Short mmCIF file of C-alpha atoms and ligand atoms in Angstrom, two decimals:
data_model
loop_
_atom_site.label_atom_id
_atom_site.label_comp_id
_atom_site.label_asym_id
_atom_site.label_seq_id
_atom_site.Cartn_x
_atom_site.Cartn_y
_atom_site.Cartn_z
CA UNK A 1 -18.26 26.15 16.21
CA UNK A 2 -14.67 25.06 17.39
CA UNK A 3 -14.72 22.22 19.00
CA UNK A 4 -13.30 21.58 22.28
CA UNK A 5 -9.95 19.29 21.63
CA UNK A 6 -9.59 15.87 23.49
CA UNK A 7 -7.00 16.42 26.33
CA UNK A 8 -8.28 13.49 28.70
CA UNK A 9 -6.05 10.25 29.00
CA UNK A 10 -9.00 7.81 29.52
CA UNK A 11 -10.23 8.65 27.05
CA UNK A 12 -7.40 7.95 24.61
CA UNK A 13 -6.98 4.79 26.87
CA UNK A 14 -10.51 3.85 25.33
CA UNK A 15 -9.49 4.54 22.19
CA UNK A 16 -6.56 2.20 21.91
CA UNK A 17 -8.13 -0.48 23.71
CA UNK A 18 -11.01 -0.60 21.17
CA UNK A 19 -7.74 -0.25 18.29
CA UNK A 20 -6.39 -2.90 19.73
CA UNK A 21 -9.16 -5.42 20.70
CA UNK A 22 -9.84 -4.97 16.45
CA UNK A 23 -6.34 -5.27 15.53
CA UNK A 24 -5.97 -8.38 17.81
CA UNK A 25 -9.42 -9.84 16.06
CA UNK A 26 -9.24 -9.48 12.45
CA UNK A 27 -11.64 -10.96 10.45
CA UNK A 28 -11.54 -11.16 6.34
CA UNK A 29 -14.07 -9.90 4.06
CA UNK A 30 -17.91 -11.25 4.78
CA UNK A 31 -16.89 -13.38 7.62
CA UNK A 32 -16.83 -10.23 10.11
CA UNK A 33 -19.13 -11.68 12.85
CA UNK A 34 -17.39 -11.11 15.69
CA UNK A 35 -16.35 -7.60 14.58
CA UNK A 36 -19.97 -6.85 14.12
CA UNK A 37 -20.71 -8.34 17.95
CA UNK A 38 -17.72 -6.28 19.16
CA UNK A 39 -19.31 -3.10 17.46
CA UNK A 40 -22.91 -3.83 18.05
CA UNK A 41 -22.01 -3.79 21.92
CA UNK A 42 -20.24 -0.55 21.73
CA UNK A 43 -23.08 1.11 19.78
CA UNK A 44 -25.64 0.08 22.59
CA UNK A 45 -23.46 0.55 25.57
CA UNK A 46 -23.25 4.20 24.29
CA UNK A 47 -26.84 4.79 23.73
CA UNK A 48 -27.33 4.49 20.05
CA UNK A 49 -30.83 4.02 18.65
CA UNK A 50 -31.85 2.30 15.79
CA UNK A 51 -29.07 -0.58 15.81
CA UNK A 52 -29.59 -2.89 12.75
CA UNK A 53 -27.65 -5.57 11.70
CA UNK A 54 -28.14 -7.84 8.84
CA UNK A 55 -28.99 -11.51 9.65
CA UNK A 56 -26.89 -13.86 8.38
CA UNK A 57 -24.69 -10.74 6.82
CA UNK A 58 -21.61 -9.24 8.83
CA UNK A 59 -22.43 -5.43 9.32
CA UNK A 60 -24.38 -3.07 11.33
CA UNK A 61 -25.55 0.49 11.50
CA UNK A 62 -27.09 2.82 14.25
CA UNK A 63 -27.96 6.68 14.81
CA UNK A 64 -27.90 9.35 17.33
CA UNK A 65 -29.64 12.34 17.72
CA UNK A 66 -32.84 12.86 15.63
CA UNK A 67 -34.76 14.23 12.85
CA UNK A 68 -33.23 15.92 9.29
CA UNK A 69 -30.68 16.45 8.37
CA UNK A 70 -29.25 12.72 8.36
CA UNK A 71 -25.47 13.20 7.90
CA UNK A 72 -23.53 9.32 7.33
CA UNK A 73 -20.07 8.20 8.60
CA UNK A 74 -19.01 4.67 7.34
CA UNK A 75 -15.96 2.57 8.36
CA UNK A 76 -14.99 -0.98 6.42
CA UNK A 77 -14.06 -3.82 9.16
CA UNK A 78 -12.49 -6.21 6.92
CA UNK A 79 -8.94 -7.67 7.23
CA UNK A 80 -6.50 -9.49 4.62
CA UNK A 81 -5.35 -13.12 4.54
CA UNK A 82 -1.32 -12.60 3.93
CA UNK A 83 1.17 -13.98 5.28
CA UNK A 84 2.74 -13.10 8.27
CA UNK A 85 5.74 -14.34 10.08
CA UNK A 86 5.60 -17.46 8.68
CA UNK A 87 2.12 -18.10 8.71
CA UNK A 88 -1.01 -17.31 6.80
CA UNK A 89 -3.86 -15.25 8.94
CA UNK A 90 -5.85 -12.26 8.75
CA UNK A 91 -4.31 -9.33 9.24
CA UNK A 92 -5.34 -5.68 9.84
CA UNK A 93 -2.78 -4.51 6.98
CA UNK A 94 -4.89 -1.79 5.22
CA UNK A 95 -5.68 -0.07 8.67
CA UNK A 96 -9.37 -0.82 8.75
CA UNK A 97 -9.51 -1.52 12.39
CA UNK A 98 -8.38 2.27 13.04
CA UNK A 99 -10.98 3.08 10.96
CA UNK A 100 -13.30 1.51 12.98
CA UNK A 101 -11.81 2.72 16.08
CA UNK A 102 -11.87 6.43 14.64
CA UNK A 103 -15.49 5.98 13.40
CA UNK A 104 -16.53 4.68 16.74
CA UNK A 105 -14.32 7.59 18.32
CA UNK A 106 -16.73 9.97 17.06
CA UNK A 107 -19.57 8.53 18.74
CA UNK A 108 -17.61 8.45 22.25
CA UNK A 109 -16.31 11.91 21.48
CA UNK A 110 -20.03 13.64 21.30
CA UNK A 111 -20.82 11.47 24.36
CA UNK A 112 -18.37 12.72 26.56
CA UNK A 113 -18.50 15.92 25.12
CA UNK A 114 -22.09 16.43 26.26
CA UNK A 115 -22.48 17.67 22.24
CA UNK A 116 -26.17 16.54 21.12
CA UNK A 117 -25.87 16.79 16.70
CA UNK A 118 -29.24 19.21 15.61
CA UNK A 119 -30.29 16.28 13.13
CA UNK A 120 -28.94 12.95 12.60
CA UNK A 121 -26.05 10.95 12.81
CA UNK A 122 -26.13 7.33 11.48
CA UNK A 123 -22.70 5.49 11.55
CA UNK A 124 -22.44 2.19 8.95
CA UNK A 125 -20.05 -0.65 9.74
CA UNK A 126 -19.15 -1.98 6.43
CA UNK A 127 -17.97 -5.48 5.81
CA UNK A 128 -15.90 -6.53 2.56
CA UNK A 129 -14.28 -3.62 1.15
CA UNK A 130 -11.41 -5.48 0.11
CA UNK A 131 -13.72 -7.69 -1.83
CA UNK A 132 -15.75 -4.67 -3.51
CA UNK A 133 -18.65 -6.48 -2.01
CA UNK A 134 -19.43 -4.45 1.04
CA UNK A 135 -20.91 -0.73 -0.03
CA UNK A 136 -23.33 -2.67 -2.67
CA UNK A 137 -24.84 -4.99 0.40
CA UNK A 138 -25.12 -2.01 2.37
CA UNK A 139 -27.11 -0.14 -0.11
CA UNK A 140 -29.35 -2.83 -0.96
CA UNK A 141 -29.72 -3.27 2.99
CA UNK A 142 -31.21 0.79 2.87
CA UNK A 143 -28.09 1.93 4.88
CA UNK A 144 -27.44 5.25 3.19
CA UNK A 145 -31.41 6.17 2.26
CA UNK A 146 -32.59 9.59 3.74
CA UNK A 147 -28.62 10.56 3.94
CA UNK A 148 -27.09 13.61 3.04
CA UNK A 149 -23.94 13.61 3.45
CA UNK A 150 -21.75 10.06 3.76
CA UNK A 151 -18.03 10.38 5.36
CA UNK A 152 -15.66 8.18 5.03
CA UNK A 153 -11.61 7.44 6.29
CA UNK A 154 -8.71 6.24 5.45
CA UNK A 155 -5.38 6.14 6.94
CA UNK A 156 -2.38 6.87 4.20
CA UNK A 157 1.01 5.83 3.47
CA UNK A 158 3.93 8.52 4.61
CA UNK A 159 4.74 9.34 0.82
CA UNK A 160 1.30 10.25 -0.14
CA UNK A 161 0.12 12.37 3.37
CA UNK A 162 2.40 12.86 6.24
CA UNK A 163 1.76 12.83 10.44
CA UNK A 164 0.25 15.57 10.93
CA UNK A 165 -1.50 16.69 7.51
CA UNK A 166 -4.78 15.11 5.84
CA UNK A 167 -6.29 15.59 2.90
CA UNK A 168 -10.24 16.31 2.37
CA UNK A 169 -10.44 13.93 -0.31
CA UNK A 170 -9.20 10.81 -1.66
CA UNK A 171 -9.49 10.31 -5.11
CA UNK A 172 -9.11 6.80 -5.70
CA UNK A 173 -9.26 5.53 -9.43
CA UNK A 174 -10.99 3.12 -11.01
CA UNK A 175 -10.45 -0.70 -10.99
CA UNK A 176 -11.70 -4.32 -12.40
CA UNK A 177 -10.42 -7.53 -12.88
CA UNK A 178 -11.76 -9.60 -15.42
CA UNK A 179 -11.12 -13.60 -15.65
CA UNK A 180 -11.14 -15.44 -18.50
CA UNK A 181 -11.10 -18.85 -20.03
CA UNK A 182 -9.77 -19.87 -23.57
CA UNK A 183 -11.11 -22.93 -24.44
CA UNK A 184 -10.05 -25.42 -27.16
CA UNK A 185 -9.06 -28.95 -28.02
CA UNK A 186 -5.62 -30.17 -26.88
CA UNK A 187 -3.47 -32.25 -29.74
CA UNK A 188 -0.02 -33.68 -30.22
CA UNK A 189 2.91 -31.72 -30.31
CA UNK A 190 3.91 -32.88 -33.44
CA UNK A 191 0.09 -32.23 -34.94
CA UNK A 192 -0.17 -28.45 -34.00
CA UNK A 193 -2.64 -28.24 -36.65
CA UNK A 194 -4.84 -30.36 -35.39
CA UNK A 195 -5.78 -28.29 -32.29
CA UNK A 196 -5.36 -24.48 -31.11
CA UNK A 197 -2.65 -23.88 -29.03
CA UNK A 198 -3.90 -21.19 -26.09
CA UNK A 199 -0.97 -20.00 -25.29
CA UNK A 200 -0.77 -18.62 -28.40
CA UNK A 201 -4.06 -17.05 -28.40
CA UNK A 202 -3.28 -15.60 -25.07
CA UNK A 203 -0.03 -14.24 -26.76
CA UNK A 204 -2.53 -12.71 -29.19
CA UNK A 205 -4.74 -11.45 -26.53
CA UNK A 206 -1.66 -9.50 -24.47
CA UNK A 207 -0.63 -7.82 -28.34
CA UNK A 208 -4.00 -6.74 -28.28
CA UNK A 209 -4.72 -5.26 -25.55
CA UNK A 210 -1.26 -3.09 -26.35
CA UNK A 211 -3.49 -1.35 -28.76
CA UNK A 212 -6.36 -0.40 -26.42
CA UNK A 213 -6.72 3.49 -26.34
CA UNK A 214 -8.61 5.65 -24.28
CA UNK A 215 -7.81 9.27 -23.84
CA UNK A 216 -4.23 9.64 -22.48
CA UNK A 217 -4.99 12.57 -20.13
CA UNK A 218 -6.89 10.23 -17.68
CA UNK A 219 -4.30 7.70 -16.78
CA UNK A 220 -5.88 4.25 -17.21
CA UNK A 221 -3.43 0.56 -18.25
CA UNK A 222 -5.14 -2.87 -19.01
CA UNK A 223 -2.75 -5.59 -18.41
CA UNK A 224 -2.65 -9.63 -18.14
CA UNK A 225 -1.81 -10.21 -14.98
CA UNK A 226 -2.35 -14.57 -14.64
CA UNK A 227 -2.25 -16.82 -17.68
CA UNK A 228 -1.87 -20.77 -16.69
CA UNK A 229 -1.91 -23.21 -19.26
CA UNK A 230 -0.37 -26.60 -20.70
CA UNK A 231 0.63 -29.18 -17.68
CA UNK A 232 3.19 -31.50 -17.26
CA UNK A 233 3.39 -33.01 -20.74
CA UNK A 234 5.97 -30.65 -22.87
CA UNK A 235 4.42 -32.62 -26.13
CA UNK A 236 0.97 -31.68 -25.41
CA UNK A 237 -0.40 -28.54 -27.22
CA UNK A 238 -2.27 -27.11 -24.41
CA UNK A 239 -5.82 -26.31 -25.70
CA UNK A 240 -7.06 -24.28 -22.67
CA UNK A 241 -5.77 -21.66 -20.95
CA UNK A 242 -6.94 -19.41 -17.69
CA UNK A 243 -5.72 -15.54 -17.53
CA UNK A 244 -6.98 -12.37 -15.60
CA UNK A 245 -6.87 -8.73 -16.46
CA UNK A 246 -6.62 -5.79 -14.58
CA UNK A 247 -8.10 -2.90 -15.98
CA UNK A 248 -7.05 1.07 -14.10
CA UNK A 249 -8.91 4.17 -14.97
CA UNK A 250 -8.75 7.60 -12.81
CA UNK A 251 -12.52 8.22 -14.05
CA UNK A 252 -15.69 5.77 -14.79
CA UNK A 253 -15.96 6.97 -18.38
CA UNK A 254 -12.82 6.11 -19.40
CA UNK A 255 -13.13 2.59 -18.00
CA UNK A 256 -16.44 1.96 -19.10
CA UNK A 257 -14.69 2.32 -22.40
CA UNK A 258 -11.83 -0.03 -21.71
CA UNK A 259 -14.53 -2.93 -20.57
CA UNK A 260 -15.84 -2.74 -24.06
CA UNK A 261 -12.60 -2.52 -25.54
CA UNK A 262 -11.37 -5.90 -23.78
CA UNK A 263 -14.56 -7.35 -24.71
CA UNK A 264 -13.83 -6.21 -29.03
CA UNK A 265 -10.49 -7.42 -28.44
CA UNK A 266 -11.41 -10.74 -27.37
CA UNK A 267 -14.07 -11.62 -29.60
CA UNK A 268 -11.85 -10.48 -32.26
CA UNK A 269 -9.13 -12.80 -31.16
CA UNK A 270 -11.42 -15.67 -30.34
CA UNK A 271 -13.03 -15.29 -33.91
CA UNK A 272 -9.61 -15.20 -35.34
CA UNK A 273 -8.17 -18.74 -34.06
CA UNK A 274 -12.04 -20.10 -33.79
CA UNK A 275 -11.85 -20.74 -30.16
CA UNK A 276 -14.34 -19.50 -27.34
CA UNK A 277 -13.35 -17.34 -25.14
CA UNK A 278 -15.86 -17.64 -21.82
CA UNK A 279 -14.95 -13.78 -20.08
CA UNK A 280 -16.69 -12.94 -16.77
CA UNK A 281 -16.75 -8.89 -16.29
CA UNK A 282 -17.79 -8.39 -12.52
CA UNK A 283 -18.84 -4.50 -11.59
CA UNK A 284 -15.60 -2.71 -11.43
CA UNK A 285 -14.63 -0.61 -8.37
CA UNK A 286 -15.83 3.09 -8.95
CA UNK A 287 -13.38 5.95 -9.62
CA UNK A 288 -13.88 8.35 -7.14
CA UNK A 289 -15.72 11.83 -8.13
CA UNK A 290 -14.83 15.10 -6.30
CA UNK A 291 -17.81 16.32 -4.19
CA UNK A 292 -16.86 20.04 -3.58
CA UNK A 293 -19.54 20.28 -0.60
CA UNK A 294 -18.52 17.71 1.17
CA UNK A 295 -14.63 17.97 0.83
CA UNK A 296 -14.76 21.75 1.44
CA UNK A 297 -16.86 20.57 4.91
CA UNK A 298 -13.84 18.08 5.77
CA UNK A 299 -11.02 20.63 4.69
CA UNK A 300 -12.47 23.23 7.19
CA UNK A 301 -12.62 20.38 9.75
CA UNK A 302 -8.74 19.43 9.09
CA UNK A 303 -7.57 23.50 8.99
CA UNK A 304 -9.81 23.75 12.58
CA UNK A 305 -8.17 20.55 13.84
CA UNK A 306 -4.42 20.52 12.58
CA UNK A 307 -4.10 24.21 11.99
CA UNK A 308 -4.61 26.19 8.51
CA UNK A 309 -1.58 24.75 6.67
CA UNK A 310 -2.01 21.32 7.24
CA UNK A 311 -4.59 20.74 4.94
CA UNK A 312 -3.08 18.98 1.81
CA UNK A 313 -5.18 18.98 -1.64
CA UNK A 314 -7.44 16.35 -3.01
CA UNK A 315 -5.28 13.16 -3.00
CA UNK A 316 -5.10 11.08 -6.49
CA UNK A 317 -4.19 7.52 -6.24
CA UNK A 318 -4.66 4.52 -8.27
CA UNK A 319 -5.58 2.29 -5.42
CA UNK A 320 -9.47 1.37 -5.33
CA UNK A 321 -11.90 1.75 -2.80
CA UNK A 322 -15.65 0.25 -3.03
CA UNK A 323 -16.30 3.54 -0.83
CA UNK A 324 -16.93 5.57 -4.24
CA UNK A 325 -19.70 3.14 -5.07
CA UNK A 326 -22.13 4.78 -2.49
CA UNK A 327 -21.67 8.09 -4.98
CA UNK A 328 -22.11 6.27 -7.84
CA UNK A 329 -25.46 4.51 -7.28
CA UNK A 330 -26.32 7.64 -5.67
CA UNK A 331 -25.14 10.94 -7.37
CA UNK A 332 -27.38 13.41 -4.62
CA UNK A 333 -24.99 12.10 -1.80
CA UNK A 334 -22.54 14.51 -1.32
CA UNK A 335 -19.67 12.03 -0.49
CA UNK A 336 -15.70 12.54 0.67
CA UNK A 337 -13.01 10.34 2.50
CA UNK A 338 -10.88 12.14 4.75
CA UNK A 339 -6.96 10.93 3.78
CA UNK A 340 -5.13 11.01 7.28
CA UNK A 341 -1.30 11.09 7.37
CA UNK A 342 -0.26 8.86 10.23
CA UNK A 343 3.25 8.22 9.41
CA UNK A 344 1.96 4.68 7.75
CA UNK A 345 5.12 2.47 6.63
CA UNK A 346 5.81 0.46 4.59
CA UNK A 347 2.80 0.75 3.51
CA UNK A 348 -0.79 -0.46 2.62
CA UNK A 349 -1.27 -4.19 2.95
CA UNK A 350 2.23 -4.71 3.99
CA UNK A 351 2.13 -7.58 6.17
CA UNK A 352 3.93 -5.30 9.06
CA UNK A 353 2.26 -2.32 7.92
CA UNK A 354 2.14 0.07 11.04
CA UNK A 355 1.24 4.03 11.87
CA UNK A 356 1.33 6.44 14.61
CA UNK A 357 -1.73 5.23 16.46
CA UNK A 358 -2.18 8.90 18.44
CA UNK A 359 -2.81 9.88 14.58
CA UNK A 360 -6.63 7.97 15.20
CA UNK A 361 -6.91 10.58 18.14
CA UNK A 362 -6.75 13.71 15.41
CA UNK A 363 -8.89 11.58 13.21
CA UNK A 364 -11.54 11.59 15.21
CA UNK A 365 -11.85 15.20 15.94
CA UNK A 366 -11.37 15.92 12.02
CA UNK A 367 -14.27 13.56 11.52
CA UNK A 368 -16.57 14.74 14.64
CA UNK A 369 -15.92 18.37 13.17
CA UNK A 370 -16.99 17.25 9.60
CA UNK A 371 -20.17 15.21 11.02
CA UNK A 372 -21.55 18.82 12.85
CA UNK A 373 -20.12 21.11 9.95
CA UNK A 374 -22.45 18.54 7.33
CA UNK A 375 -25.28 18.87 9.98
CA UNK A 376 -24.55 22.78 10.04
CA UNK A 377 -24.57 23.16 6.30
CA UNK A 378 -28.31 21.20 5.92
CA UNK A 379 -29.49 23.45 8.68
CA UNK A 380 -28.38 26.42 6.64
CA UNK A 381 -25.70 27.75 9.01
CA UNK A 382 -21.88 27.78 7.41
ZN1 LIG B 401 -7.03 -2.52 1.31
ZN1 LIG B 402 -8.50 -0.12 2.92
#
């Protein structure tokens, strides 16, 4: 079914006034309370059912319409803390607020619309994506059980999608930062042998980490990225040391591999100038995987929306995205992020990052469209 295209002004007027009530409000990752409130109101004004939020947890999620199949849209609600202008806030810089305004747009879309879904839609207001946090709380709250399909969206920068075009897929790589601590004895400058210096060892470490090798056709790169040690004192051998690694891989496998690579390396090193070397490995950010059901859903939506050639390929970037995790934990969920070009400059958490906010009006129809197509496709009609 086509779907009849948005022509009235209010309700674009709606639109941007929700945009820009969010982008006036940001809030940073697990300290989205008022965005939650803001949402929470929306979602019962407009008749949802089923509104949860989370106690003492920033988040909520709601349905319409009723019985199988259960077809999920999420949106992430958290801001950064840059600086901007002069001064450190939060700040909407990696477009989640249009997210939210997009997701929401769906739900005031099928309203005025009259359209009633022939199963279940449940929308999921995600806190702490920048954090990696978010997806993991929501799927130990139960957000995505009985789902099918889970939609997600994300505006993109004008050199990966342009205005106008979107892409039925982002494939986002995956990404992990490890800390770590050397730890040792400090000594006199003029006694290095009395104590270890850790600079040295984490000279060691970055050599090492040069030889870490994982198949070069997935593009993966493990790098130092902080090392702090020694103070004031020039004549002090500095015995401890803290450093940070970022680890990159376009698939899971290959960065499951570079983990335990990092973790060889540094016993290896530690071992070698009898040190310890304390590491702390958090979960690392899932690679995306393509889901050919879903995408092919949203690519239909964006050739019925924008027109048959606007419909770019799967998008590959290294950025990461704690979307992919919802996949990962649970590999039935067919799973896709629609990539909308918006004319985004200069780009992703740019403090003055800004788009073509009539872009968010496209969005939603491209997401609406995917939401009934999913719904369609459980129900055994193409
Ligand atoms: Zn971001
Ligand atoms: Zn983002």
């Amino acid at each position: 079914m086509k779907l009849p295209r948005i022509h009235s002004t209010t309700f674009s007027s709606e639109i941007m006034e929700i945009f820009n009530y969010l982008h006036t409000h940001p809030e940073v990752s697990m300290e989205e309370y008022h965005t939650t409130a803001f949402i929470k109101n929306k979602l019962n004004e407009w008749g949802c059912r089923n509104i949860k939020t989370f106690g003492d947890d920033p988040g909520v999620i709601a349905e319409i319409g009723k019985g199988a199949p259960i077809v999920g849209i999420r949106a992430d609600m958290d801001a950064l803390w840059q600086e901007v202008d002069g001064t450190f806030r939060a700040n909407h810089s990696c477009g989640h607020d249009a997210h939210m305004a997009m997701v929401l747009g769906t739900l005031l879309y099928f309203k005025k619309m009259n359209i009633e879904p022939k199963g279940t839609i449940r929308y999921l207001f995600q806190p702490a994506e920048e954090i990696g946090q978010g997806a993991k709380l929501m799927l130990k709250k139960g957000a995505v059980n009985g789902l099918d399909y889970l939609f997600g969206v994300h505006v993109r920068p004008l050199e990966e999608t342009k205005n106008g075009r979107a892409a039925p897929a982002i494939l986002h790589g995956a990404s992990c930062s490890i800390t770590g601590r050397i730890i040792g004895e400090d000594a006199h400058a003029s006694r290095p042998h009395l104590g270890t210096n850790a600079i040295e060892v984490a000279a060691s470490l970055v050599n090492e980490l040069a030889h870490i090798h994982a198949d070069p056709l997935v593009p993966h790169s493990v790098k130092m990225t902080k090392l702090q040690a020694g103070g004031s004192s020039a004549n002090i051998i500095p015995g401890q040391a803290a450093f940070a690694l970022d680890l990159r891989a376009q698939t899971n496998e290959v960065m499951e591999q570079l983990i335990e690579q990092v973790k060889r390396a540094v016993s290896t090193i530690a071992e070698f100038f009898k040190v310890k070397i304390k590491l702390i490995v958090p979960d690392y950010l899932a690679a995306a995987t393509l889901n050919m059901e879903a995408a092919s859903i949203m690519a239909a939506a964006i050739r019925d929306i924008l027109g048959e050639d606007k419909c770019d390929a799967p998008l590959v970037t290294t950025g990461g995205e704690d979307f992919h995790f919802y996949a990962k934990q649970r590999p039935e969920l067919k799973t896709t992020m629609l990539g909308l070009g918006c004319g985004l400059a200069p780009g992703l958490h740019h403090p003055q990052m800004a788009f073509d906010r009539s872009a968010m009006l496209t969005g939603i129809q491209i997401l609406s469209s995917a939401l009934l197509k999913a719904i369609d496709a459980e129900n055994g009609r193409p």
